[in-house]
Amino acid sequence: MVVPDNTRTFLIHGLVQSTIAATLNLIVVACNAFNLHKLTPSSFLIFWLCGCDSGLNILAVYIISYQFHADSLGLPASQCQALAFFITLFACSSIGLCTGLTFFRYLVVVRQWNLSPRFAPRYVLLVFILCSALVALPFILDSANVTYGLPASHCLCTVQWQDAHLKSKIMVWLCIGFLAVPLSSIGYAYAAIYREMRRSVKEMDSNGVGANSSGMLRDENVGTGRIQVNNGTVPRNKDALPPCARSKEREKMHALLIQSIAIVAVFVVGWGPYMANALYQAITQRILSPEVEYAAEAIVVLMHIVNPIAVMVFDIEMREQVICVLNTRKNQRSKI
């Protein structure tokens, strides 16, 4: 089937978006790969998040390029199923790691936990094991031929949400549940984080540094969603900091509040429409129009573009490493 003009437009836009997303995420990953053992828990998760997003978008670029090169829609069934396995793996892992960042911040800010350096690597390993088992389920049930395929947008090989086969429905509802849990729980977690931060800010305004403010700004550096701030530990004694220093710490905490709200918005806006699309197709067993399919996917890819930019703005540790690597490369070229 020759690529029609409207689908060609979707594919061009998807190719541009995915190329940008893959490039930005790969920059973060490549520049921090040799510094992985030095990263804080949240930065460690951010590294793997960017890795998952870059992998997903690289496969999207391949799928779109393949169809342009063949000048026809579709891929060989076995190839599409294999690509869908990895795309779904990257997507589910990204969601799981985003949830982990929220979970980390909740434990540090609300529960006042001190996370072990091994906590983040173990969490990442657990996420990949669980997600691998989930996306391998269609192959185990011998239903990959009906569970995985190209949606109407033809930009990604993924789960066929509208499929009515029983074995497909098992996978469909497991994936929807996997996405629904973070979308629903992230609101509760950030509400608790917001209340705790507001309380500490009020304490700082009235009494100097609050009793629990060290939990807000500890050196452990645990971020929200994709964004974090590299702050030091604040002394508990209000007399330990002069007024100007207390004012700076208060500004940091206000910024942290704004970032928390922003991350919730990015995550919900990014995955919310896609989940609504998947849920509608799973319930009605109807295929949505290519325009709607593409819009839901494009919003997710747009989130993949925004996230590494946000990392470079707010994650001091990873930003400095990227700048250091790029400057080193620039100096090496200038010497040649």
PDB file of N, CA and C in Angstrom, residues 29-130:
ATOM      1  N   VAL A  29      22.714  10.738  27.864  1.00  0.00           N
ATOM      2  CA  VAL A  29      23.197   9.394  28.169  1.00  0.00           C
ATOM      3  C   VAL A  29      24.692   9.254  27.868  1.00  0.00           C
ATOM      4  N   ALA A  30      25.101   9.686  26.678  1.00  0.00           N
ATOM      5  CA  ALA A  30      26.499   9.514  26.267  1.00  0.00           C
ATOM      6  C   ALA A  30      27.451  10.297  27.162  1.00  0.00           C
ATOM      7  N   CYS A  31      27.060  11.503  27.549  1.00  0.00           N
ATOM      8  CA  CYS A  31      27.952  12.345  28.357  1.00  0.00           C
ATOM      9  C   CYS A  31      28.055  11.882  29.803  1.00  0.00           C
ATOM     10  N   ASN A  32      27.094  11.104  30.271  1.00  0.00           N
ATOM     11  CA  ASN A  32      27.093  10.662  31.667  1.00  0.00           C
ATOM     12  C   ASN A  32      27.383   9.171  31.825  1.00  0.00           C
ATOM     13  N   ALA A  33      27.607   8.468  30.709  1.00  0.00           N
ATOM     14  CA  ALA A  33      27.783   7.014  30.772  1.00  0.00           C
ATOM     15  C   ALA A  33      28.994   6.609  31.606  1.00  0.00           C
ATOM     16  N   PHE A  34      30.105   7.349  31.482  1.00  0.00           N
ATOM     17  CA  PHE A  34      31.325   6.987  32.210  1.00  0.00           C
ATOM     18  C   PHE A  34      31.349   7.574  33.622  1.00  0.00           C
ATOM     19  N   ASN A  35      30.309   8.339  33.943  1.00  0.00           N
ATOM     20  CA  ASN A  35      30.205   8.930  35.275  1.00  0.00           C
ATOM     21  C   ASN A  35      29.066   8.284  36.070  1.00  0.00           C
ATOM     22  N   LEU A  36      28.594   7.142  35.583  1.00  0.00           N
ATOM     23  CA  LEU A  36      27.394   6.518  36.136  1.00  0.00           C
ATOM     24  C   LEU A  36      27.567   6.146  37.601  1.00  0.00           C
ATOM     25  N   HIS A  37      28.743   5.663  37.976  1.00  0.00           N
ATOM     26  CA  HIS A  37      28.981   5.218  39.353  1.00  0.00           C
ATOM     27  C   HIS A  37      29.011   6.371  40.347  1.00  0.00           C
ATOM     28  N   LYS A  38      29.144   7.595  39.855  1.00  0.00           N
ATOM     29  CA  LYS A  38      29.202   8.761  40.737  1.00  0.00           C
ATOM     30  C   LYS A  38      27.860   9.465  40.882  1.00  0.00           C
ATOM     31  N   LEU A  39      26.861   9.046  40.110  1.00  0.00           N
ATOM     32  CA  LEU A  39      25.570   9.738  40.115  1.00  0.00           C
ATOM     33  C   LEU A  39      24.797   9.451  41.390  1.00  0.00           C
ATOM     34  N   THR A  40      24.043  10.425  41.845  1.00  0.00           N
ATOM     35  CA  THR A  40      23.155  10.250  42.986  1.00  0.00           C
ATOM     36  C   THR A  40      21.975   9.369  42.564  1.00  0.00           C
ATOM     37  N   PRO A  41      21.193   8.841  43.507  1.00  0.00           N
ATOM     38  CA  PRO A  41      20.091   7.940  43.144  1.00  0.00           C
ATOM     39  C   PRO A  41      19.140   8.504  42.090  1.00  0.00           C
ATOM     40  N   SER A  42      18.726   9.762  42.251  1.00  0.00           N
ATOM     41  CA  SER A  42      17.785  10.319  41.279  1.00  0.00           C
ATOM     42  C   SER A  42      18.426  10.503  39.914  1.00  0.00           C
ATOM     43  N   SER A  43      19.682  10.977  39.890  1.00  0.00           N
ATOM     44  CA  SER A  43      20.378  11.136  38.613  1.00  0.00           C
ATOM     45  C   SER A  43      20.605   9.782  37.942  1.00  0.00           C
ATOM     46  N   PHE A  44      20.816   8.754  38.736  1.00  0.00           N
ATOM     47  CA  PHE A  44      20.985   7.401  38.208  1.00  0.00           C
ATOM     48  C   PHE A  44      19.718   6.958  37.473  1.00  0.00           C
ATOM     49  N   LEU A  45      18.552   7.216  38.086  1.00  0.00           N
ATOM     50  CA  LEU A  45      17.289   6.867  37.435  1.00  0.00           C
ATOM     51  C   LEU A  45      17.052   7.717  36.195  1.00  0.00           C
ATOM     52  N   ILE A  46      17.414   8.996  36.267  1.00  0.00           N
ATOM     53  CA  ILE A  46      17.254   9.888  35.120  1.00  0.00           C
ATOM     54  C   ILE A  46      18.093   9.400  33.944  1.00  0.00           C
ATOM     55  N   PHE A  47      19.300   8.901  34.225  1.00  0.00           N
ATOM     56  CA  PHE A  47      20.161   8.365  33.172  1.00  0.00           C
ATOM     57  C   PHE A  47      19.449   7.246  32.413  1.00  0.00           C
ATOM     58  N   TRP A  48      18.866   6.290  33.156  1.00  0.00           N
ATOM     59  CA  TRP A  48      18.197   5.173  32.511  1.00  0.00           C
ATOM     60  C   TRP A  48      16.880   5.591  31.859  1.00  0.00           C
ATOM     61  N   LEU A  49      16.228   6.608  32.412  1.00  0.00           N
ATOM     62  CA  LEU A  49      15.030   7.151  31.774  1.00  0.00           C
ATOM     63  C   LEU A  49      15.368   7.698  30.395  1.00  0.00           C
ATOM     64  N   CYS A  50      16.415   8.495  30.337  1.00  0.00           N
ATOM     65  CA  CYS A  50      16.838   9.052  29.053  1.00  0.00           C
ATOM     66  C   CYS A  50      17.268   7.944  28.097  1.00  0.00           C
ATOM     67  N   GLY A  51      17.880   6.888  28.643  1.00  0.00           N
ATOM     68  CA  GLY A  51      18.259   5.757  27.807  1.00  0.00           C
ATOM     69  C   GLY A  51      17.053   5.058  27.201  1.00  0.00           C
ATOM     70  N   CYS A  52      16.013   4.857  27.998  1.00  0.00           N
ATOM     71  CA  CYS A  52      14.787   4.224  27.498  1.00  0.00           C
ATOM     72  C   CYS A  52      14.112   5.091  26.440  1.00  0.00           C
ATOM     73  N   ASP A  53      14.044   6.391  26.702  1.00  0.00           N
ATOM     74  CA  ASP A  53      13.397   7.300  25.753  1.00  0.00           C
ATOM     75  C   ASP A  53      14.174   7.391  24.447  1.00  0.00           C
ATOM     76  N   SER A  54      15.497   7.388  24.527  1.00  0.00           N
ATOM     77  CA  SER A  54      16.297   7.430  23.298  1.00  0.00           C
ATOM     78  C   SER A  54      16.121   6.140  22.505  1.00  0.00           C
ATOM     79  N   GLY A  55      16.082   5.000  23.202  1.00  0.00           N
ATOM     80  CA  GLY A  55      15.878   3.725  22.511  1.00  0.00           C
ATOM     81  C   GLY A  55      14.541   3.665  21.805  1.00  0.00           C
ATOM     82  N   LEU A  56      13.489   4.115  22.483  1.00  0.00           N
ATOM     83  CA  LEU A  56      12.150   4.111  21.879  1.00  0.00           C
ATOM     84  C   LEU A  56      12.112   4.974  20.628  1.00  0.00           C
ATOM     85  N   ASN A  57      12.698   6.158  20.704  1.00  0.00           N
ATOM     86  CA  ASN A  57      12.641   7.076  19.558  1.00  0.00           C
ATOM     87  C   ASN A  57      13.554   6.661  18.418  1.00  0.00           C
ATOM     88  N   ILE A  58      14.656   5.987  18.730  1.00  0.00           N
ATOM     89  CA  ILE A  58      15.500   5.441  17.660  1.00  0.00           C
ATOM     90  C   ILE A  58      14.730   4.395  16.862  1.00  0.00           C
ATOM     91  N   LEU A  59      13.979   3.537  17.563  1.00  0.00           N
ATOM     92  CA  LEU A  59      13.166   2.530  16.874  1.00  0.00           C
ATOM     93  C   LEU A  59      12.050   3.190  16.075  1.00  0.00           C
ATOM     94  N   ALA A  60      11.484   4.284  16.591  1.00  0.00           N
ATOM     95  CA  ALA A  60      10.444   5.011  15.846  1.00  0.00           C
ATOM     96  C   ALA A  60      11.021   5.588  14.556  1.00  0.00           C
ATOM     97  N   VAL A  61      12.235   6.130  14.642  1.00  0.00           N
ATOM     98  CA  VAL A  61      12.898   6.659  13.442  1.00  0.00           C
ATOM     99  C   VAL A  61      13.109   5.546  12.420  1.00  0.00           C
ATOM    100  N   TYR A  62      13.507   4.373  12.876  1.00  0.00           N
ATOM    101  CA  TYR A  62      13.718   3.239  11.966  1.00  0.00           C
ATOM    102  C   TYR A  62      12.413   2.833  11.286  1.00  0.00           C
ATOM    103  N   ILE A  63      11.337   2.720  12.074  1.00  0.00           N
ATOM    104  CA  ILE A  63      10.040   2.291  11.523  1.00  0.00           C
ATOM    105  C   ILE A  63       9.546   3.258  10.453  1.00  0.00           C
ATOM    106  N   ILE A  64       9.635   4.547  10.747  1.00  0.00           N
ATOM    107  CA  ILE A  64       9.167   5.556   9.784  1.00  0.00           C
ATOM    108  C   ILE A  64      10.058   5.567   8.551  1.00  0.00           C
ATOM    109  N   SER A  65      11.373   5.498   8.755  1.00  0.00           N
ATOM    110  CA  SER A  65      12.314   5.508   7.629  1.00  0.00           C
ATOM    111  C   SER A  65      12.110   4.286   6.732  1.00  0.00           C
ATOM    112  N   TYR A  66      11.846   3.148   7.337  1.00  0.00           N
ATOM    113  CA  TYR A  66      11.611   1.918   6.575  1.00  0.00           C
ATOM    114  C   TYR A  66      10.428   2.094   5.632  1.00  0.00           C
ATOM    115  N   GLN A  67       9.357   2.679   6.121  1.00  0.00           N
ATOM    116  CA  GLN A  67       8.159   2.853   5.293  1.00  0.00           C
ATOM    117  C   GLN A  67       8.383   3.880   4.188  1.00  0.00           C
ATOM    118  N   PHE A  68       9.157   4.920   4.490  1.00  0.00           N
ATOM    119  CA  PHE A  68       9.483   5.896   3.452  1.00  0.00           C
ATOM    120  C   PHE A  68      10.352   5.256   2.376  1.00  0.00           C
ATOM    121  N   HIS A  69      11.326   4.452   2.789  1.00  0.00           N
ATOM    122  CA  HIS A  69      12.233   3.813   1.843  1.00  0.00           C
ATOM    123  C   HIS A  69      11.478   2.829   0.950  1.00  0.00           C
ATOM    124  N   ALA A  70      10.536   2.098   1.549  1.00  0.00           N
ATOM    125  CA  ALA A  70       9.747   1.131   0.771  1.00  0.00           C
ATOM    126  C   ALA A  70       8.599   1.800   0.033  1.00  0.00           C
ATOM    127  N   ASP A  71       8.312   3.058   0.377  1.00  0.00           N
ATOM    128  CA  ASP A  71       7.186   3.803  -0.191  1.00  0.00           C
ATOM    129  C   ASP A  71       5.882   3.026  -0.047  1.00  0.00           C
ATOM    130  N   SER A  72       5.722   2.370   1.076  1.00  0.00           N
ATOM    131  CA  SER A  72       4.492   1.632   1.366  1.00  0.00           C
ATOM    132  C   SER A  72       4.318   1.540   2.872  1.00  0.00           C
ATOM    133  N   LEU A  73       3.068   1.403   3.289  1.00  0.00           N
ATOM    134  CA  LEU A  73       2.771   1.312   4.715  1.00  0.00           C
ATOM    135  C   LEU A  73       2.980  -0.105   5.219  1.00  0.00           C
ATOM    136  N   GLY A  74       3.430  -0.220   6.459  1.00  0.00           N
ATOM    137  CA  GLY A  74       3.555  -1.524   7.085  1.00  0.00           C
ATOM    138  C   GLY A  74       4.969  -2.075   7.079  1.00  0.00           C
ATOM    139  N   LEU A  75       5.191  -3.042   7.970  1.00  0.00           N
ATOM    140  CA  LEU A  75       6.451  -3.763   8.084  1.00  0.00           C
ATOM    141  C   LEU A  75       6.140  -5.249   8.067  1.00  0.00           C
ATOM    142  N   PRO A  76       7.137  -6.096   7.793  1.00  0.00           N
ATOM    143  CA  PRO A  76       6.925  -7.538   7.941  1.00  0.00           C
ATOM    144  C   PRO A  76       6.441  -7.853   9.346  1.00  0.00           C
ATOM    145  N   ALA A  77       5.495  -8.781   9.466  1.00  0.00           N
ATOM    146  CA  ALA A  77       4.847  -9.061  10.747  1.00  0.00           C
ATOM    147  C   ALA A  77       5.836  -9.428  11.844  1.00  0.00           C
ATOM    148  N   SER A  78       6.774 -10.322  11.535  1.00  0.00           N
ATOM    149  CA  SER A  78       7.731 -10.752  12.554  1.00  0.00           C
ATOM    150  C   SER A  78       8.626  -9.601  13.006  1.00  0.00           C
ATOM    151  N   GLN A  79       9.002  -8.747  12.067  1.00  0.00           N
ATOM    152  CA  GLN A  79       9.844  -7.602  12.398  1.00  0.00           C
ATOM    153  C   GLN A  79       9.071  -6.604  13.263  1.00  0.00           C
ATOM    154  N   CYS A  80       7.818  -6.369  12.924  1.00  0.00           N
ATOM    155  CA  CYS A  80       6.995  -5.446  13.697  1.00  0.00           C
ATOM    156  C   CYS A  80       6.782  -5.958  15.121  1.00  0.00           C
ATOM    157  N   GLN A  81       6.590  -7.251  15.272  1.00  0.00           N
ATOM    158  CA  GLN A  81       6.404  -7.833  16.606  1.00  0.00           C
ATOM    159  C   GLN A  81       7.658  -7.680  17.460  1.00  0.00           C
ATOM    160  N   ALA A  82       8.831  -7.891  16.836  1.00  0.00           N
ATOM    161  CA  ALA A  82      10.088  -7.727  17.575  1.00  0.00           C
ATOM    162  C   ALA A  82      10.295  -6.277  17.988  1.00  0.00           C
ATOM    163  N   LEU A  83       9.998  -5.360  17.063  1.00  0.00           N
ATOM    164  CA  LEU A  83      10.134  -3.940  17.376  1.00  0.00           C
ATOM    165  C   LEU A  83       9.136  -3.521  18.460  1.00  0.00           C
ATOM    166  N   ALA A  84       7.919  -4.061  18.389  1.00  0.00           N
ATOM    167  CA  ALA A  84       6.900  -3.744  19.391  1.00  0.00           C
ATOM    168  C   ALA A  84       7.337  -4.217  20.775  1.00  0.00           C
ATOM    169  N   PHE A  85       8.014  -5.365  20.834  1.00  0.00           N
ATOM    170  CA  PHE A  85       8.525  -5.867  22.110  1.00  0.00           C
ATOM    171  C   PHE A  85       9.437  -4.834  22.759  1.00  0.00           C
ATOM    172  N   PHE A  86      10.410  -4.326  21.993  1.00  0.00           N
ATOM    173  CA  PHE A  86      11.372  -3.385  22.566  1.00  0.00           C
ATOM    174  C   PHE A  86      10.748  -2.011  22.809  1.00  0.00           C
ATOM    175  N   ILE A  87       9.871  -1.565  21.919  1.00  0.00           N
ATOM    176  CA  ILE A  87       9.220  -0.270  22.119  1.00  0.00           C
ATOM    177  C   ILE A  87       8.351  -0.290  23.369  1.00  0.00           C
ATOM    178  N   THR A  88       7.589  -1.353  23.547  1.00  0.00           N
ATOM    179  CA  THR A  88       6.749  -1.481  24.745  1.00  0.00           C
ATOM    180  C   THR A  88       7.605  -1.631  25.995  1.00  0.00           C
ATOM    181  N   LEU A  89       8.728  -2.346  25.871  1.00  0.00           N
ATOM    182  CA  LEU A  89       9.653  -2.485  26.993  1.00  0.00           C
ATOM    183  C   LEU A  89      10.204  -1.124  27.411  1.00  0.00           C
ATOM    184  N   PHE A  90      10.647  -0.329  26.430  1.00  0.00           N
ATOM    185  CA  PHE A  90      11.190   0.994  26.735  1.00  0.00           C
ATOM    186  C   PHE A  90      10.113   1.900  27.341  1.00  0.00           C
ATOM    187  N   ALA A  91       8.901   1.840  26.793  1.00  0.00           N
ATOM    188  CA  ALA A  91       7.823   2.693  27.293  1.00  0.00           C
ATOM    189  C   ALA A  91       7.435   2.327  28.723  1.00  0.00           C
ATOM    190  N   CYS A  92       7.249   1.036  28.977  1.00  0.00           N
ATOM    191  CA  CYS A  92       6.877   0.583  30.327  1.00  0.00           C
ATOM    192  C   CYS A  92       7.993   0.872  31.330  1.00  0.00           C
ATOM    193  N   SER A  93       9.245   0.661  30.915  1.00  0.00           N
ATOM    194  CA  SER A  93      10.369   0.941  31.804  1.00  0.00           C
ATOM    195  C   SER A  93      10.452   2.427  32.125  1.00  0.00           C
ATOM    196  N   SER A  94      10.205   3.260  31.122  1.00  0.00           N
ATOM    197  CA  SER A  94      10.221   4.706  31.339  1.00  0.00           C
ATOM    198  C   SER A  94       9.167   5.114  32.363  1.00  0.00           C
ATOM    199  N   ILE A  95       7.978   4.539  32.243  1.00  0.00           N
ATOM    200  CA  ILE A  95       6.905   4.828  33.199  1.00  0.00           C
ATOM    201  C   ILE A  95       7.297   4.353  34.597  1.00  0.00           C
ATOM    202  N   GLY A  96       7.856   3.143  34.666  1.00  0.00           N
ATOM    203  CA  GLY A  96       8.269   2.606  35.956  1.00  0.00           C
ATOM    204  C   GLY A  96       9.360   3.435  36.609  1.00  0.00           C
ATOM    205  N   LEU A  97      10.304   3.940  35.824  1.00  0.00           N
ATOM    206  CA  LEU A  97      11.381   4.754  36.365  1.00  0.00           C
ATOM    207  C   LEU A  97      10.886   6.133  36.779  1.00  0.00           C
ATOM    208  N   CYS A  98       9.952   6.696  36.012  1.00  0.00           N
ATOM    209  CA  CYS A  98       9.336   7.970  36.409  1.00  0.00           C
ATOM    210  C   CYS A  98       8.628   7.811  37.753  1.00  0.00           C
ATOM    211  N   THR A  99       7.934   6.700  37.891  1.00  0.00           N
ATOM    212  CA  THR A  99       7.260   6.411  39.165  1.00  0.00           C
ATOM    213  C   THR A  99       8.286   6.271  40.280  1.00  0.00           C
ATOM    214  N   GLY A 100       9.424   5.670  39.976  1.00  0.00           N
ATOM    215  CA  GLY A 100      10.482   5.517  40.969  1.00  0.00           C
ATOM    216  C   GLY A 100      11.018   6.843  41.462  1.00  0.00           C
ATOM    217  N   LEU A 101      11.164   7.808  40.559  1.00  0.00           N
ATOM    218  CA  LEU A 101      11.640   9.126  40.969  1.00  0.00           C
ATOM    219  C   LEU A 101      10.662   9.794  41.922  1.00  0.00           C
ATOM    220  N   THR A 102       9.380   9.645  41.626  1.00  0.00           N
ATOM    221  CA  THR A 102       8.355  10.174  42.533  1.00  0.00           C
ATOM    222  C   THR A 102       8.411   9.446  43.873  1.00  0.00           C
ATOM    223  N   PHE A 103       8.560   8.131  43.804  1.00  0.00           N
ATOM    224  CA  PHE A 103       8.651   7.305  45.007  1.00  0.00           C
ATOM    225  C   PHE A 103       9.860   7.694  45.853  1.00  0.00           C
ATOM    226  N   PHE A 104      11.000   7.928  45.193  1.00  0.00           N
ATOM    227  CA  PHE A 104      12.209   8.345  45.897  1.00  0.00           C
ATOM    228  C   PHE A 104      11.980   9.650  46.642  1.00  0.00           C
ATOM    229  N   ARG A 105      11.413  10.623  45.952  1.00  0.00           N
ATOM    230  CA  ARG A 105      11.201  11.931  46.587  1.00  0.00           C
ATOM    231  C   ARG A 105      10.209  11.818  47.735  1.00  0.00           C
ATOM    232  N   TYR A 106       9.189  11.001  47.569  1.00  0.00           N
ATOM    233  CA  TYR A 106       8.203  10.813  48.639  1.00  0.00           C
ATOM    234  C   TYR A 106       8.878  10.240  49.882  1.00  0.00           C
ATOM    235  N   LEU A 107       9.737   9.233  49.685  1.00  0.00           N
ATOM    236  CA  LEU A 107      10.420   8.615  50.826  1.00  0.00           C
ATOM    237  C   LEU A 107      11.340   9.596  51.535  1.00  0.00           C
ATOM    238  N   VAL A 108      12.035  10.430  50.745  1.00  0.00           N
ATOM    239  CA  VAL A 108      13.003  11.356  51.326  1.00  0.00           C
ATOM    240  C   VAL A 108      12.310  12.549  51.985  1.00  0.00           C
ATOM    241  N   VAL A 109      11.349  13.143  51.282  1.00  0.00           N
ATOM    242  CA  VAL A 109      10.724  14.373  51.773  1.00  0.00           C
ATOM    243  C   VAL A 109       9.677  14.091  52.839  1.00  0.00           C
ATOM    244  N   VAL A 110       8.789  13.145  52.586  1.00  0.00           N
ATOM    245  CA  VAL A 110       7.665  12.898  53.489  1.00  0.00           C
ATOM    246  C   VAL A 110       8.046  11.922  54.592  1.00  0.00           C
ATOM    247  N   ARG A 111       8.674  10.800  54.218  1.00  0.00           N
ATOM    248  CA  ARG A 111       9.016   9.775  55.207  1.00  0.00           C
ATOM    249  C   ARG A 111      10.372   9.995  55.875  1.00  0.00           C
ATOM    250  N   GLN A 112      11.164  10.935  55.326  1.00  0.00           N
ATOM    251  CA  GLN A 112      12.468  11.261  55.902  1.00  0.00           C
ATOM    252  C   GLN A 112      13.420  10.057  55.909  1.00  0.00           C
ATOM    253  N   TRP A 113      13.404   9.281  54.831  1.00  0.00           N
ATOM    254  CA  TRP A 113      14.294   8.126  54.724  1.00  0.00           C
ATOM    255  C   TRP A 113      15.654   8.556  54.179  1.00  0.00           C
ATOM    256  N   ASN A 114      16.681   7.816  54.562  1.00  0.00           N
ATOM    257  CA  ASN A 114      17.998   7.936  53.947  1.00  0.00           C
ATOM    258  C   ASN A 114      18.186   6.742  53.011  1.00  0.00           C
ATOM    259  N   LEU A 115      18.165   6.995  51.721  1.00  0.00           N
ATOM    260  CA  LEU A 115      18.233   5.912  50.750  1.00  0.00           C
ATOM    261  C   LEU A 115      19.659   5.403  50.594  1.00  0.00           C
ATOM    262  N   SER A 116      19.794   4.092  50.562  1.00  0.00           N
ATOM    263  CA  SER A 116      21.091   3.461  50.356  1.00  0.00           C
ATOM    264  C   SER A 116      21.557   3.683  48.918  1.00  0.00           C
ATOM    265  N   PRO A 117      22.884   3.786  48.683  1.00  0.00           N
ATOM    266  CA  PRO A 117      23.395   3.923  47.312  1.00  0.00           C
ATOM    267  C   PRO A 117      22.987   2.764  46.405  1.00  0.00           C
ATOM    268  N   ARG A 118      22.689   1.605  46.989  1.00  0.00           N
ATOM    269  CA  ARG A 118      22.295   0.439  46.193  1.00  0.00           C
ATOM    270  C   ARG A 118      20.803   0.431  45.855  1.00  0.00           C
ATOM    271  N   PHE A 119      20.066   1.342  46.479  1.00  0.00           N
ATOM    272  CA  PHE A 119      18.616   1.341  46.293  1.00  0.00           C
ATOM    273  C   PHE A 119      18.238   1.602  44.831  1.00  0.00           C
ATOM    274  N   ALA A 120      18.847   2.602  44.222  1.00  0.00           N
ATOM    275  CA  ALA A 120      18.518   2.971  42.839  1.00  0.00           C
ATOM    276  C   ALA A 120      18.875   1.863  41.843  1.00  0.00           C
ATOM    277  N   PRO A 121      20.099   1.301  41.872  1.00  0.00           N
ATOM    278  CA  PRO A 121      20.403   0.214  40.926  1.00  0.00           C
ATOM    279  C   PRO A 121      19.470  -0.985  41.074  1.00  0.00           C
ATOM    280  N   ARG A 122      19.139  -1.325  42.310  1.00  0.00           N
ATOM    281  CA  ARG A 122      18.233  -2.450  42.524  1.00  0.00           C
ATOM    282  C   ARG A 122      16.839  -2.138  41.984  1.00  0.00           C
ATOM    283  N   TYR A 123      16.402  -0.906  42.171  1.00  0.00           N
ATOM    284  CA  TYR A 123      15.083  -0.518  41.657  1.00  0.00           C
ATOM    285  C   TYR A 123      15.069  -0.581  40.126  1.00  0.00           C
ATOM    286  N   VAL A 124      16.116  -0.069  39.491  1.00  0.00           N
ATOM    287  CA  VAL A 124      16.199  -0.105  38.021  1.00  0.00           C
ATOM    288  C   VAL A 124      16.164  -1.548  37.523  1.00  0.00           C
ATOM    289  N   LEU A 125      16.936  -2.425  38.168  1.00  0.00           N
ATOM    290  CA  LEU A 125      16.958  -3.833  37.778  1.00  0.00           C
ATOM    291  C   LEU A 125      15.575  -4.463  37.926  1.00  0.00           C
ATOM    292  N   LEU A 126      14.898  -4.159  39.025  1.00  0.00           N
ATOM    293  CA  LEU A 126      13.548  -4.692  39.249  1.00  0.00           C
ATOM    294  C   LEU A 126      12.589  -4.221  38.178  1.00  0.00           C
ATOM    295  N   VAL A 127      12.665  -2.951  37.812  1.00  0.00           N
ATOM    296  CA  VAL A 127      11.784  -2.400  36.777  1.00  0.00           C
ATOM    297  C   VAL A 127      11.992  -3.118  35.450  1.00  0.00           C
ATOM    298  N   PHE A 128      13.245  -3.309  35.047  1.00  0.00           N
ATOM    299  CA  PHE A 128      13.524  -3.957  33.764  1.00  0.00           C
ATOM    300  C   PHE A 128      13.095  -5.430  33.773  1.00  0.00           C
ATOM    301  N   ILE A 129      13.257  -6.094  34.899  1.00  0.00           N
ATOM    302  CA  ILE A 129      12.831  -7.503  34.981  1.00  0.00           C
ATOM    303  C   ILE A 129      11.316  -7.612  34.848  1.00  0.00           C
ATOM    304  N   LEU A 130      10.592  -6.790  35.606  1.00  0.00           N
ATOM    305  CA  LEU A 130       9.128  -6.824  35.560  1.00  0.00           C
ATOM    306  C   LEU A 130       8.598  -6.426  34.188  1.00  0.00           C
TER     307      LEU A 130
END
